[in-house]
Amino acid sequence: MKCHLCGGRMDSVCTDLPFKLDQHRIVVVKDIPVEQCNSCGEFLIHDPVMENLDSLIDSVDSGVELEVRRFAA
Ligand SMILES: [Zn+2]
């Protein structure tokens, strides 16, 4: 798979990403499987992973300002 920005090679890696839910709420999800470009750092999340992330984020307690979760496929 090639990077859509620079044409570099995309590698399958696991990374940690923050998701801002609203002005005061952030969820950090660890060990998310993504494809990352090894020249420019652009990354891409596949649809099934995105769906898992959506449900994980939905399950976060709405009273919490910062939460760290581990991605589980
Ligand atoms: Zn790239």
Coordinates of C-alpha atoms and ligand atoms in Angstrom, one line a residue:
M1 CA 0.0 0.0 0.0
K2 CA 1.3 3.5 -0.9
C3 CA 0.9 6.8 0.9
H4 CA -1.8 9.0 -0.8
L5 CA 0.3 12.1 0.1
C6 CA 3.8 11.4 -0.9
G7 CA 3.8 7.9 -2.5
G8 CA 6.0 6.5 0.3
R9 CA 5.6 3.0 1.7
M10 CA 2.8 2.4 4.3
D11 CA 3.7 0.0 7.2
S12 CA 1.3 -1.7 9.6
V13 CA 2.0 -0.3 13.0
C14 CA 0.3 0.2 16.3
T15 CA 0.0 3.7 17.6
D16 CA -1.6 5.8 20.4
L17 CA -4.0 8.5 19.3
P18 CA -6.0 11.1 21.2
F19 CA -9.6 11.8 20.2
K20 CA -11.3 15.0 21.2
L21 CA -15.0 14.3 22.0
D22 CA -15.9 17.9 22.8
Q23 CA -14.3 21.0 24.3
H24 CA -13.3 19.4 27.6
R25 CA -13.2 15.6 26.9
I26 CA -10.4 13.7 25.5
V27 CA -9.9 10.0 25.1
V28 CA -6.5 8.5 24.4
V29 CA -6.7 5.1 22.7
K30 CA -3.5 3.0 22.8
D31 CA -2.3 0.3 20.5
I32 CA -4.5 1.2 17.5
P33 CA -3.5 -0.8 14.4
V34 CA -3.0 1.7 11.6
E35 CA -1.0 2.0 8.3
Q36 CA 1.6 4.6 8.7
C37 CA 3.8 6.2 6.0
N38 CA 7.5 5.8 6.7
S39 CA 8.4 9.0 4.9
C40 CA 5.9 11.6 5.9
G41 CA 4.1 10.0 8.9
E42 CA 0.6 10.2 7.4
F43 CA -1.5 7.5 8.7
L44 CA -4.7 5.7 7.7
I45 CA -7.2 3.9 9.9
H46 CA -9.1 1.0 8.2
D47 CA -13.0 1.0 8.4
P48 CA -13.3 -2.0 10.7
V49 CA -10.8 -0.4 13.2
M50 CA -12.7 2.9 12.9
E51 CA -16.0 1.1 13.8
N52 CA -14.4 -0.4 16.9
L53 CA -13.0 3.0 17.8
D54 CA -16.5 4.5 17.5
S55 CA -18.0 2.0 19.9
L56 CA -15.1 2.3 22.3
I57 CA -15.5 6.1 22.3
D58 CA -19.2 5.8 22.8
S59 CA -18.7 3.6 25.9
V60 CA -16.6 6.3 27.6
D61 CA -18.2 7.7 30.7
S62 CA -19.5 11.2 29.8
G63 CA -18.4 12.7 33.1
V64 CA -14.7 11.9 32.5
E65 CA -12.5 14.7 31.1
L66 CA -9.5 12.5 30.2
E67 CA -9.6 8.7 29.7
V68 CA -7.0 6.3 28.5
R69 CA -8.2 3.1 26.8
R70 CA -6.4 0.3 25.2
F71 CA -7.7 -0.7 21.7
A72 CA -9.1 -4.2 21.7
A73 CA -9.9 -5.6 18.2
Ligands
ZN1 ZN 3.7 9.8 3.0

